[in-house]
C-alpha positions as a Markdown table, in Angstrom:
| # | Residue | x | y | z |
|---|---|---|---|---|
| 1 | Unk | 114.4 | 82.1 | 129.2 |
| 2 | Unk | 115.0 | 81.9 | 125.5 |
| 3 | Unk | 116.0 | 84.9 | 123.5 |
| 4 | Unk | 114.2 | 85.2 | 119.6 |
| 5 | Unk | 116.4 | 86.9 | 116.9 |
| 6 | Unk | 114.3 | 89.8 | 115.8 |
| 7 | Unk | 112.6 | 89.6 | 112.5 |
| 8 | Unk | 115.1 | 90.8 | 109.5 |
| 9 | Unk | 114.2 | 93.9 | 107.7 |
| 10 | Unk | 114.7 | 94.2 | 104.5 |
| 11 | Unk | 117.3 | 96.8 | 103.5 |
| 12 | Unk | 116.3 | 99.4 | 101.0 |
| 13 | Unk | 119.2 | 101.9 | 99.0 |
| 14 | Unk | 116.7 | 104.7 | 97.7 |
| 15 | Unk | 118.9 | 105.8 | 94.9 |
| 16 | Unk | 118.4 | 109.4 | 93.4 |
| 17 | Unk | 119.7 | 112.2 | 92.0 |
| 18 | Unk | 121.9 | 111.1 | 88.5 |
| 19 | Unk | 123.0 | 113.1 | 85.5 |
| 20 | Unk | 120.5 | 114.3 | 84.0 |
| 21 | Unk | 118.8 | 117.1 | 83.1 |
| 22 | Unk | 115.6 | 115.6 | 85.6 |
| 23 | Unk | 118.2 | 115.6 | 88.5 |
| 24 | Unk | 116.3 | 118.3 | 90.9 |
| 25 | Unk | 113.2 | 116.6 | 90.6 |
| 26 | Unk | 114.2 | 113.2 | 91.4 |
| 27 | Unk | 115.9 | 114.4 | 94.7 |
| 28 | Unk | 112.8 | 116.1 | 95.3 |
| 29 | Unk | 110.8 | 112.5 | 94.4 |
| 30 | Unk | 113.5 | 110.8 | 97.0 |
| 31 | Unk | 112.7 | 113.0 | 99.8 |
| 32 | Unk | 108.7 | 112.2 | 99.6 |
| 33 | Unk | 109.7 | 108.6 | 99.6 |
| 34 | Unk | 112.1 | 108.9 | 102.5 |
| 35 | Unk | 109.6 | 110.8 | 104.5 |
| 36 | Unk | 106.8 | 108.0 | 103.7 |
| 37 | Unk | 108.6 | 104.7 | 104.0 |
| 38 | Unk | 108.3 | 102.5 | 107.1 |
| 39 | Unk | 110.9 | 102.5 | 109.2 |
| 40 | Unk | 109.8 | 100.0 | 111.5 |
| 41 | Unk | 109.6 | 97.7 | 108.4 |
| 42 | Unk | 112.7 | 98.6 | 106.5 |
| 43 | Unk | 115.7 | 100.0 | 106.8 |
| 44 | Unk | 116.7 | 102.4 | 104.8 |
| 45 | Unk | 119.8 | 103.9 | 103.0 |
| 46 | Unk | 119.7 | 107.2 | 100.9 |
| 47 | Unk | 122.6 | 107.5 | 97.6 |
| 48 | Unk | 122.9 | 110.3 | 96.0 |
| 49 | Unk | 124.1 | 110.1 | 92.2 |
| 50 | Unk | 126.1 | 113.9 | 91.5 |
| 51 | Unk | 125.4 | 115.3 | 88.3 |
| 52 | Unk | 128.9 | 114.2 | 87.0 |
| 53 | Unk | 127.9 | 110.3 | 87.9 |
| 54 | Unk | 129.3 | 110.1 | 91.4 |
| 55 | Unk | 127.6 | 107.7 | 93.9 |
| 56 | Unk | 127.4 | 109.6 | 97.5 |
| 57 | Unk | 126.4 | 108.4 | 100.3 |
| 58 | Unk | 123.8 | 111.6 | 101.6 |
| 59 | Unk | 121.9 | 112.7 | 104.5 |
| 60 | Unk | 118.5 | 111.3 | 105.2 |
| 61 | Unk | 117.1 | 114.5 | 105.3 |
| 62 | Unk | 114.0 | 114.9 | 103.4 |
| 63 | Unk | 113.5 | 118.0 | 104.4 |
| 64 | Unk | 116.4 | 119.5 | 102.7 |
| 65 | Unk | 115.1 | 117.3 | 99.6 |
| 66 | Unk | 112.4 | 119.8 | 98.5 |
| 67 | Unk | 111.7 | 122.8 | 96.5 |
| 68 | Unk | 111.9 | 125.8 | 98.7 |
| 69 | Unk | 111.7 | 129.4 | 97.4 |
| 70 | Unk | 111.5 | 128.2 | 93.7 |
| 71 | Unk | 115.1 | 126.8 | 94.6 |
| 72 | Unk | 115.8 | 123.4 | 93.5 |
| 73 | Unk | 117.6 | 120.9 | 95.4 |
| 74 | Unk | 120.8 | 118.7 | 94.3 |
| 75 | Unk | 122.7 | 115.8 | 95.4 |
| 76 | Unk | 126.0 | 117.6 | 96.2 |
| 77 | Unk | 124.3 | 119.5 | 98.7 |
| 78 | Unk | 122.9 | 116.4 | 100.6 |
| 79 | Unk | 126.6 | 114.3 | 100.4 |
| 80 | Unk | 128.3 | 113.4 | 103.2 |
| 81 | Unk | 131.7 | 113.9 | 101.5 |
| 82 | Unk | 133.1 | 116.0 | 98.2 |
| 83 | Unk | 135.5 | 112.7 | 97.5 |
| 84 | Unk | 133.6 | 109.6 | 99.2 |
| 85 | Unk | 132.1 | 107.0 | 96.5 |
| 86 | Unk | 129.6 | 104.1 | 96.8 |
| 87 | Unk | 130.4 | 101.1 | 95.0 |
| 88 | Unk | 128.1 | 98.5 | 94.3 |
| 89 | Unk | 129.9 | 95.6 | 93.1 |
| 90 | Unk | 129.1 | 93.5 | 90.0 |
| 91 | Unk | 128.6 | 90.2 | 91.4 |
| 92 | Unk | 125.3 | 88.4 | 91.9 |
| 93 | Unk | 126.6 | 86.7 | 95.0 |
| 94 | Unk | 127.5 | 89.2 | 96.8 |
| 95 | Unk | 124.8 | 92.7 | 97.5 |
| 96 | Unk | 127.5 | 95.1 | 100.1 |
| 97 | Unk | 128.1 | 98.3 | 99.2 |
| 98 | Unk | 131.3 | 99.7 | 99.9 |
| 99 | Unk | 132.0 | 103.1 | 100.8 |
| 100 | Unk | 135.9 | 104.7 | 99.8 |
| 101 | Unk | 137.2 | 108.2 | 100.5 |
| 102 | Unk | 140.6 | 109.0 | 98.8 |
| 103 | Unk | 143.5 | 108.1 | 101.7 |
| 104 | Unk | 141.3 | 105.7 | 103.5 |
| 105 | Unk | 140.6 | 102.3 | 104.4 |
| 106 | Unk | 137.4 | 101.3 | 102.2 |
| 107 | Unk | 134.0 | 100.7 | 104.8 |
| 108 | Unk | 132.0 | 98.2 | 104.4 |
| 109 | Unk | 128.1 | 99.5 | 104.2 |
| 110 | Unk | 126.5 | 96.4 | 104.3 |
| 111 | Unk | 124.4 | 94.4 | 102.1 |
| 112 | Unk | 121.3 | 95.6 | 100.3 |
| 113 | Unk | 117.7 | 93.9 | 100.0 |
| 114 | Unk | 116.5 | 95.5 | 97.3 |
| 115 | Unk | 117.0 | 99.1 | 95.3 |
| 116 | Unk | 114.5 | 102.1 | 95.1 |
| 117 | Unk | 115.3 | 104.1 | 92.1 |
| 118 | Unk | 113.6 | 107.0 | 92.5 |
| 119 | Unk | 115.8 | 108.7 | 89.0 |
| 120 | Unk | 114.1 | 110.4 | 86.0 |
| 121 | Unk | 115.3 | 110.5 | 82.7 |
| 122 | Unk | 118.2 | 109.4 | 81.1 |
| 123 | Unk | 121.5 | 107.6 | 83.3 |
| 124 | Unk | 118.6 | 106.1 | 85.6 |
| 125 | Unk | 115.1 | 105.6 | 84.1 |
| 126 | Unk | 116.3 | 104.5 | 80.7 |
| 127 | Unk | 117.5 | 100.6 | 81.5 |
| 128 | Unk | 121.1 | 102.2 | 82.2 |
| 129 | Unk | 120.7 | 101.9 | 86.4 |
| 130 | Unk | 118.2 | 98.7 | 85.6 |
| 131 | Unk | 121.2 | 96.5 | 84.2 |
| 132 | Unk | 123.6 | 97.2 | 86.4 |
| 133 | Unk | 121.0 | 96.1 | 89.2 |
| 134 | Unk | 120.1 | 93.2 | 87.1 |
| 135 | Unk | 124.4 | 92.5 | 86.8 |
| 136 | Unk | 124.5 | 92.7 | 90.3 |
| 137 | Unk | 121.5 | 90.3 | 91.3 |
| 138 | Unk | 119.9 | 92.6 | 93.4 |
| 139 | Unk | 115.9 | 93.6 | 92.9 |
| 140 | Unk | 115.0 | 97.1 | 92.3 |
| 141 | Unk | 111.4 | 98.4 | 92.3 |
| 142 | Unk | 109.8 | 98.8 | 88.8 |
| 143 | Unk | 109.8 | 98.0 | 84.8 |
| 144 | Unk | 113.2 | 96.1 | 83.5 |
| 145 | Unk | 115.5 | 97.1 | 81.2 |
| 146 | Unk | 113.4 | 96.7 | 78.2 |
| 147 | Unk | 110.6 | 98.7 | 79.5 |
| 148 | Unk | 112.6 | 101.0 | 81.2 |
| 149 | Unk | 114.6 | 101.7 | 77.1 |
| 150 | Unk | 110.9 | 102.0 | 75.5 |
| 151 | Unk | 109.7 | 104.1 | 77.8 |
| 152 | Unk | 112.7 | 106.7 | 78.1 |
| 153 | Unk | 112.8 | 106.8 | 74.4 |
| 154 | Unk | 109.5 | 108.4 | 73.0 |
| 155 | Unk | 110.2 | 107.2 | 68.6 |
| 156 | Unk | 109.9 | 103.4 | 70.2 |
| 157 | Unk | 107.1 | 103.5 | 72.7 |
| 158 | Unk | 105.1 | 105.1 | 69.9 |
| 159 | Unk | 106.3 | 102.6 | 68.0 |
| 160 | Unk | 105.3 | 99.6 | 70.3 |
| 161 | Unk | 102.2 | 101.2 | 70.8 |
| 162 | Unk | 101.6 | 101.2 | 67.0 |
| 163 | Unk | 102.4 | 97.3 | 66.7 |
| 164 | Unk | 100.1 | 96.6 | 69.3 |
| 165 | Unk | 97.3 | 98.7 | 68.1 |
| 166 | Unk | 97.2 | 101.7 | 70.9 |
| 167 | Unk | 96.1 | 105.1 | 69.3 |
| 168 | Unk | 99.3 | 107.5 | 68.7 |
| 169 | Unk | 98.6 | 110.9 | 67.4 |
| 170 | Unk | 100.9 | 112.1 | 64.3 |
| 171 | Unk | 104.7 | 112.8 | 64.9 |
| 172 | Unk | 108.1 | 112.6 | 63.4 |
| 173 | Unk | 111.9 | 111.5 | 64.6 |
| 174 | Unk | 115.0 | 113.3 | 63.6 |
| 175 | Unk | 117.9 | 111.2 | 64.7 |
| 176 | Unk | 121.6 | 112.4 | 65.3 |
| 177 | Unk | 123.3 | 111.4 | 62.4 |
| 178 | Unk | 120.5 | 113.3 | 60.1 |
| 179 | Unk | 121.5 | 116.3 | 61.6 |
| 180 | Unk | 124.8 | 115.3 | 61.2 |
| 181 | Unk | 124.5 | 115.0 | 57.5 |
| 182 | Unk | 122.0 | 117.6 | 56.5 |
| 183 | Unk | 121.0 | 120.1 | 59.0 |
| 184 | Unk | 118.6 | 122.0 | 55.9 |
| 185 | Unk | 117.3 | 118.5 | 55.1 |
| 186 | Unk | 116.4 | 117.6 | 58.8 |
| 187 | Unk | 115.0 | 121.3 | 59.1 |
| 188 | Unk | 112.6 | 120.5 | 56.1 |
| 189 | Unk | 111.8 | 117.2 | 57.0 |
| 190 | Unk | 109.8 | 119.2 | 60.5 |
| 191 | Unk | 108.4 | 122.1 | 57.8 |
| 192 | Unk | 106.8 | 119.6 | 55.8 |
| 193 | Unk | 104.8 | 117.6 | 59.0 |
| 194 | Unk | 104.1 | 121.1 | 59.8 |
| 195 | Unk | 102.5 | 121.5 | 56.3 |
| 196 | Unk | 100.3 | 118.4 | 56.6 |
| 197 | Unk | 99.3 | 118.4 | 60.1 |
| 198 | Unk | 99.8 | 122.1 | 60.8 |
| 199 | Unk | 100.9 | 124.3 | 63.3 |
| 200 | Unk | 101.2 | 125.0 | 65.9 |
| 201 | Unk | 104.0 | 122.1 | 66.8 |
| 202 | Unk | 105.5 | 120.8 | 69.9 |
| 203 | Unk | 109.2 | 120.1 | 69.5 |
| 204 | Unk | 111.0 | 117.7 | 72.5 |
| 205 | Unk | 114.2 | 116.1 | 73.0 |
| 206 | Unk | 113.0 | 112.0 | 72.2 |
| 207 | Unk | 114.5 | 110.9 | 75.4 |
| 208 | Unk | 113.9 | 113.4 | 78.7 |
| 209 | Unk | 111.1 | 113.5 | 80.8 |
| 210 | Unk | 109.3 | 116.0 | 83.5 |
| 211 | Unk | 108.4 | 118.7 | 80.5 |
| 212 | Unk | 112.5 | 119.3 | 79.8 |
| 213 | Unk | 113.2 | 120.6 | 76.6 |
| 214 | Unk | 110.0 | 121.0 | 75.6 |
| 215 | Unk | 109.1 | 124.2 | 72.8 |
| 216 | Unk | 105.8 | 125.0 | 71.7 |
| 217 | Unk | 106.5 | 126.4 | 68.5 |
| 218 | Unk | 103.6 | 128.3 | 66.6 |
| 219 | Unk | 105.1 | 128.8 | 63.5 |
| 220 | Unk | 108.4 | 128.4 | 61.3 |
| 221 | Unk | 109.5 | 131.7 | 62.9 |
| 222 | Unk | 109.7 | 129.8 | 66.5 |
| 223 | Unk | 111.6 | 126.5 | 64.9 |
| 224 | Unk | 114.8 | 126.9 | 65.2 |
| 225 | Unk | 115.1 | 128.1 | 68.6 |
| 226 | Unk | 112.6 | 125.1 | 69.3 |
| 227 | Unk | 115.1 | 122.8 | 67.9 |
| 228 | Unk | 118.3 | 124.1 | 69.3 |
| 229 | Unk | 116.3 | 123.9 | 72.9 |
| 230 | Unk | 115.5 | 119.9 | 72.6 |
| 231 | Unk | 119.1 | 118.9 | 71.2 |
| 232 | Unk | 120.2 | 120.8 | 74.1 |
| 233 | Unk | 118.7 | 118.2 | 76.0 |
| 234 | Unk | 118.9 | 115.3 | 73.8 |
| 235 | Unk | 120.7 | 115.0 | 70.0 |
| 236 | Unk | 117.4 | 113.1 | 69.0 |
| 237 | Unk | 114.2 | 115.4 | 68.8 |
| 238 | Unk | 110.5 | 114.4 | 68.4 |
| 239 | Unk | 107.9 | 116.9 | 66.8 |
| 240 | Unk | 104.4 | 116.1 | 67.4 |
| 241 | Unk | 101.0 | 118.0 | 66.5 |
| 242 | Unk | 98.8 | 119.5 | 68.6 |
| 243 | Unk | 96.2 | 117.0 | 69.5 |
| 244 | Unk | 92.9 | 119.2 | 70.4 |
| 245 | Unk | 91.5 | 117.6 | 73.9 |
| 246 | Unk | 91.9 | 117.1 | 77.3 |
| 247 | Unk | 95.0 | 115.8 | 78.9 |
| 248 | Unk | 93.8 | 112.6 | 80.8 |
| 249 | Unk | 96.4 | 110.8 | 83.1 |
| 250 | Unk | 95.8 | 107.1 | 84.4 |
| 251 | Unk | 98.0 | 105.4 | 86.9 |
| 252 | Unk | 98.8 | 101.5 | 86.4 |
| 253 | Unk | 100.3 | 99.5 | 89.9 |
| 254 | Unk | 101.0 | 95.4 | 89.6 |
| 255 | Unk | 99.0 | 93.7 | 92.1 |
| 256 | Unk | 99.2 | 90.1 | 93.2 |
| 257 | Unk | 96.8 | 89.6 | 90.1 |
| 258 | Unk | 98.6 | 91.5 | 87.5 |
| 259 | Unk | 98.4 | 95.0 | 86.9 |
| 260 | Unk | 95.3 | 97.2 | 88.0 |
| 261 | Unk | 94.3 | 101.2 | 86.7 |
| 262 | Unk | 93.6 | 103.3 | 89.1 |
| 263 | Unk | 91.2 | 106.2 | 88.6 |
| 264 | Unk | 92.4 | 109.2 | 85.8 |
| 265 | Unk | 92.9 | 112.6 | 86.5 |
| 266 | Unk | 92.8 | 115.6 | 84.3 |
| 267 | Unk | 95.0 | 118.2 | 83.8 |
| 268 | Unk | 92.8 | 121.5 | 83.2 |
| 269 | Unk | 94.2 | 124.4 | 81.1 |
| 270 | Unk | 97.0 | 125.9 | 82.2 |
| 271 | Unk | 96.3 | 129.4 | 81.7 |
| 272 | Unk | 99.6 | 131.2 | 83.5 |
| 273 | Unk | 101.8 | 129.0 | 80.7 |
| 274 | Unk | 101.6 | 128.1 | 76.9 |
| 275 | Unk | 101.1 | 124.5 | 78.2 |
| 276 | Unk | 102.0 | 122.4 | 80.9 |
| 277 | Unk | 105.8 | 122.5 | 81.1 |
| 278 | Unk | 108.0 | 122.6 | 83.9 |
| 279 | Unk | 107.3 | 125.5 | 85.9 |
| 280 | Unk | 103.5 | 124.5 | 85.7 |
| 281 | Unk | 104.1 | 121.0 | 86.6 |
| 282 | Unk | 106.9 | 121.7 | 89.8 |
| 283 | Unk | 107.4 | 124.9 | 90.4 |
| 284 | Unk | 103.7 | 127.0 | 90.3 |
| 285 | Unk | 102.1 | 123.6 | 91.7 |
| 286 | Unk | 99.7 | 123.2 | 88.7 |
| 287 | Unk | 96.3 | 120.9 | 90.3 |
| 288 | Unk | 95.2 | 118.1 | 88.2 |
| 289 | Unk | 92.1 | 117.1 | 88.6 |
| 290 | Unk | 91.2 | 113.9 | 90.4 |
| 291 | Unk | 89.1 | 111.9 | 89.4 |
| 292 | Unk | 88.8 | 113.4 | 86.2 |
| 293 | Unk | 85.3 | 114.1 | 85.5 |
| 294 | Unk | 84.5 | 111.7 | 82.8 |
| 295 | Unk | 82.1 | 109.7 | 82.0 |
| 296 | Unk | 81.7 | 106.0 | 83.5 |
| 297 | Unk | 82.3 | 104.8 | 79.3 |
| 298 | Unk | 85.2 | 107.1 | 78.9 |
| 299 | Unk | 86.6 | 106.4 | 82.7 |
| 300 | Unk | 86.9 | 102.4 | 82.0 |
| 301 | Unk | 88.4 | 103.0 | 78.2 |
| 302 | Unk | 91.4 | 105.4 | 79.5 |
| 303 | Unk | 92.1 | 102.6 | 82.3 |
| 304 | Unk | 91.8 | 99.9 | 79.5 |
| 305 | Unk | 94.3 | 101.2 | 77.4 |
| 306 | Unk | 96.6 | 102.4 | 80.6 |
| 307 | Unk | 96.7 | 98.4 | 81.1 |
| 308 | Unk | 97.2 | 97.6 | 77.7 |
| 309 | Unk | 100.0 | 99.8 | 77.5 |
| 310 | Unk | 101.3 | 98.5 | 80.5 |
| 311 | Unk | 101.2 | 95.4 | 78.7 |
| 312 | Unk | 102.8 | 96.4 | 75.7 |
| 313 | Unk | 106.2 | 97.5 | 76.2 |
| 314 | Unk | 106.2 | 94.7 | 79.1 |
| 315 | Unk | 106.7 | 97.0 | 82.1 |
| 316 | Unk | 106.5 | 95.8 | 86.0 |
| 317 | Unk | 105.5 | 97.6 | 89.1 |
| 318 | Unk | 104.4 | 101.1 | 88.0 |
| 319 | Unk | 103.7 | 103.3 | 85.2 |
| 320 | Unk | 101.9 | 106.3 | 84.5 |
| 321 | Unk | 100.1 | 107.0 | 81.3 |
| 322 | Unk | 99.2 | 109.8 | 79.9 |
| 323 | Unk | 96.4 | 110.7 | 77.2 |
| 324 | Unk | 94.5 | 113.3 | 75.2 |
| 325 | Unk | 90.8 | 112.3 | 74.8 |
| 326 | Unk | 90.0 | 114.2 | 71.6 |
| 327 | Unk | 86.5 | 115.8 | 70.9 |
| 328 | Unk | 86.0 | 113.4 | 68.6 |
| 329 | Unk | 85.5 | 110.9 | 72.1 |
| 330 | Unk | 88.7 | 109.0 | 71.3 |
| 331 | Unk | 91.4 | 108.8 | 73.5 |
| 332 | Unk | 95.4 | 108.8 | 71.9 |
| 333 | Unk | 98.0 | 108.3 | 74.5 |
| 334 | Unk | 101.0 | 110.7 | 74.5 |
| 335 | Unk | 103.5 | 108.6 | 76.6 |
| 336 | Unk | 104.0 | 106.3 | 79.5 |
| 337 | Unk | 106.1 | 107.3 | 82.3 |
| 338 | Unk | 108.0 | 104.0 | 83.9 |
| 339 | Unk | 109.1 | 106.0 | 87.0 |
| 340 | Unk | 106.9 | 109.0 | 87.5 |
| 341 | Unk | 107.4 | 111.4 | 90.0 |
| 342 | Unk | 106.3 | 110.9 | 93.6 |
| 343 | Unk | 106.7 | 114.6 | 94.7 |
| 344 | Unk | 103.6 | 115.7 | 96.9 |
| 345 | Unk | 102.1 | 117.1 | 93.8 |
| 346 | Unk | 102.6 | 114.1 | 91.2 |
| 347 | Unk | 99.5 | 112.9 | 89.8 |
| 348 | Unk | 100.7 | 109.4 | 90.5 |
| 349 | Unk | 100.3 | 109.1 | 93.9 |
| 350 | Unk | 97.1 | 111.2 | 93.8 |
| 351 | Unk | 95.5 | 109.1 | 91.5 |
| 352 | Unk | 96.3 | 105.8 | 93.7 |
| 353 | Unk | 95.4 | 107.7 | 96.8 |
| 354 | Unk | 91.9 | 108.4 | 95.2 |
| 355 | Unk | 91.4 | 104.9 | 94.0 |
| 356 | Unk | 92.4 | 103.7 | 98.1 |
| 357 | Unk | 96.3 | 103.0 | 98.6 |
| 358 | Unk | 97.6 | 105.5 | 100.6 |
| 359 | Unk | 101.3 | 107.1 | 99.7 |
| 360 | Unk | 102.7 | 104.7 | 102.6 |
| 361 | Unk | 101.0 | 101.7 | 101.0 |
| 362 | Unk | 101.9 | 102.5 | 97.4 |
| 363 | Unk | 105.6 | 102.3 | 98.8 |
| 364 | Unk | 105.2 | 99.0 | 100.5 |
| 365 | Unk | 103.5 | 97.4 | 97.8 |
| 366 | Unk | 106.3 | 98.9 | 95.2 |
| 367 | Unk | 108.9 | 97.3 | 97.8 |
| 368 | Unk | 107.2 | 94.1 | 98.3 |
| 369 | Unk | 106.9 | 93.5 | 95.0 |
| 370 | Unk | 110.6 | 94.1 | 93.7 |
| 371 | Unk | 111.6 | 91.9 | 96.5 |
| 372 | Unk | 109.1 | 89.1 | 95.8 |
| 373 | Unk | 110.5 | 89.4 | 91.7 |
| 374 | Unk | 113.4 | 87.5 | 90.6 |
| 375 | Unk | 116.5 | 89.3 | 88.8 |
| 376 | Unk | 117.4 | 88.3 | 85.4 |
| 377 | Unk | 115.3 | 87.0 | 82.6 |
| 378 | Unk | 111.8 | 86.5 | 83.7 |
């Protein structure tokens, strides 16, 4: 009687937490997608990144991964160890991880199939986490480190979306170093958009996600504070208008035959907050519509340009984007989001659930496609 070697399954290190200011939320995206992957298909390995940078090995405990009593969740709280460390080397031949606590012999965790990173914001979505992966040779699920830059960093997407010929609405960039030289000539360089485009204005940090940072200010009173709340975030700020519309979101996934929209949602008025900031997205569980309620014209336009966008800054797996649809019956989009959250309440997986791929399949087909995708330039 022969014996058969059981099929491999491919091993998958979902990798959350990190450093910044995003860090609840992603360990709150890693415990949906612990809950939801396959088991019998894949094994599975949680890492926690601390907010200080430290690689932890963590409980697989999604339960303990959520928001509970307005109380957000961290990666300390989930390690295994205060000390232990998880190192991945940099070598493309060779995918173990290695565990090391001070005053002990090293451990070898094993080799890895493929990464989920399941971080928001910068140290993580922002091509940091993406090279090292690509250094190492191992395939991680979603956009390279080009994509993953543009998209972190709101002065170049709009950018790239203005090269290509996507709609941006009206906004200005004030980098470090003008700070650094004039803080009155920065100041005046926001006063003056205001004077053109009015007020109010929406002041954000250029390169933080999940609402963070974000100040709606109504007039030159609010500025300041507006400012000092975004560089608190991020030394580079963006100041945009207020675009007068609906908030449209559109989901883009790659398929086998290139990437596919799914249908948009809408995010209705927010009427217990100024706009839809943080506590509206995550914490008072804010319902988006899905599908939105547009028309069949405006429905395949907003899932046009979601693709085109897609297309633009050269992105892979997933992306969300995210639109205004003016009353004029023109859409602008706002921003694309390479690694979107998958808590239970994220419009992402809503949206693909309406348009027929399940949370479970969403995973698989984000895992299968990293794995079927070569590292390096491609």
């Amino acid at each position: 009687m022969s014996s058969q070697t059981p099929p491999h399954k491919p091993r998958v290190a979902v990798v959350f937490g990190g450093r910044s200011s995003e860090h609840a939320i992603s360990v709150v995206t890693a415990g949906a997608v612990l809950r939801a992957i396959d088991r019998e298909k894949y094994d599975v390995l949680p890492i926690g990144i601390t907010t200080d940078g430290r690689w932890a090995l963590t409980a697989d405990d999604p339960e303990r991964m959520a928001i509970a009593d307005r109380r957000l969740p961290s990666v300390a709280e989930l390690a295994e160890s205060d000390e232990g460390v998880v190192v991945l080397p940099v070598d493309p031949t060779n995918r173990e991880l290695v565990y090391s606590e001070p005053g002990s012999v090293p451990k070898a965790l094993g080799e890895v199939d493929v990464v989920f990173p399941v971080l928001h914001g910068p140290y993580g979505e922002d091509g940091t986490l993406q090279g090292l992966l690509e250094l190492s040779g191992v395939p991680y699920v979603g956009c390279g480190v080009l994509a993953s830059a543009v998209g972190q960093d709101k002065d170049y997407m709009k950018r790239v979306f203005t090269s290509f010929g996507l709609p941006v609405g009206p906004y200005e960039v004030i980098r470090p170093r003008e700070w650094e030289r004039s803080p009155e000539a920065a100041r005046k360089k926001i006063v003056d958009f205001a004077a053109e485009h009015g007020w109010p204005l929406f002041v954000k940090p250029a390169r933080a996600g999940s609402s963070m940072g974000i100040t709606k200010a109504d007039d030159v009173d609010g500025l300041d504070d507006a400012i000092a709340e975004a560089r608190r975030h991020d030394p580079k700020i963006i100041v945009e208008s207020l675009l007068r519309g609906r908030e449209i979101e559109c989901g883009v996934l790659e398929f086998e035959d290139g990437p596919r929209a799914s249908v948009p949602a809408e995010i209705p008025p927010v009427t217990a907050h100024d706009f839809y900031d943080f506590e509206a997205k995550y914490i008072d569980s804010a319902a988006g519509l899905v599908p939105a309620p547009l028309t069949a014209e405006e429905t395949v336009r907003v899932q046009e340009l979601a693709v085109a966008a897609f297309e633009a800054a050269s992105c892979e797996g997933l992306v969300r984007a995210d639109f205004f649809l003016q009353e004029n019956g023109e859409f602008v989009i706002n921003e694309i989001n390479t690694l979107p959250g998958f808590t239970p309440i994220s419009m992402y997986p809503r949206m693909w659930q309406e348009s027929g791929v399940s949370y479970p399949e969403l995973i698989d087909r984000l895992l299968q496609a990293a794995l079927n995708r070569s590292t390096g330039l491609r």
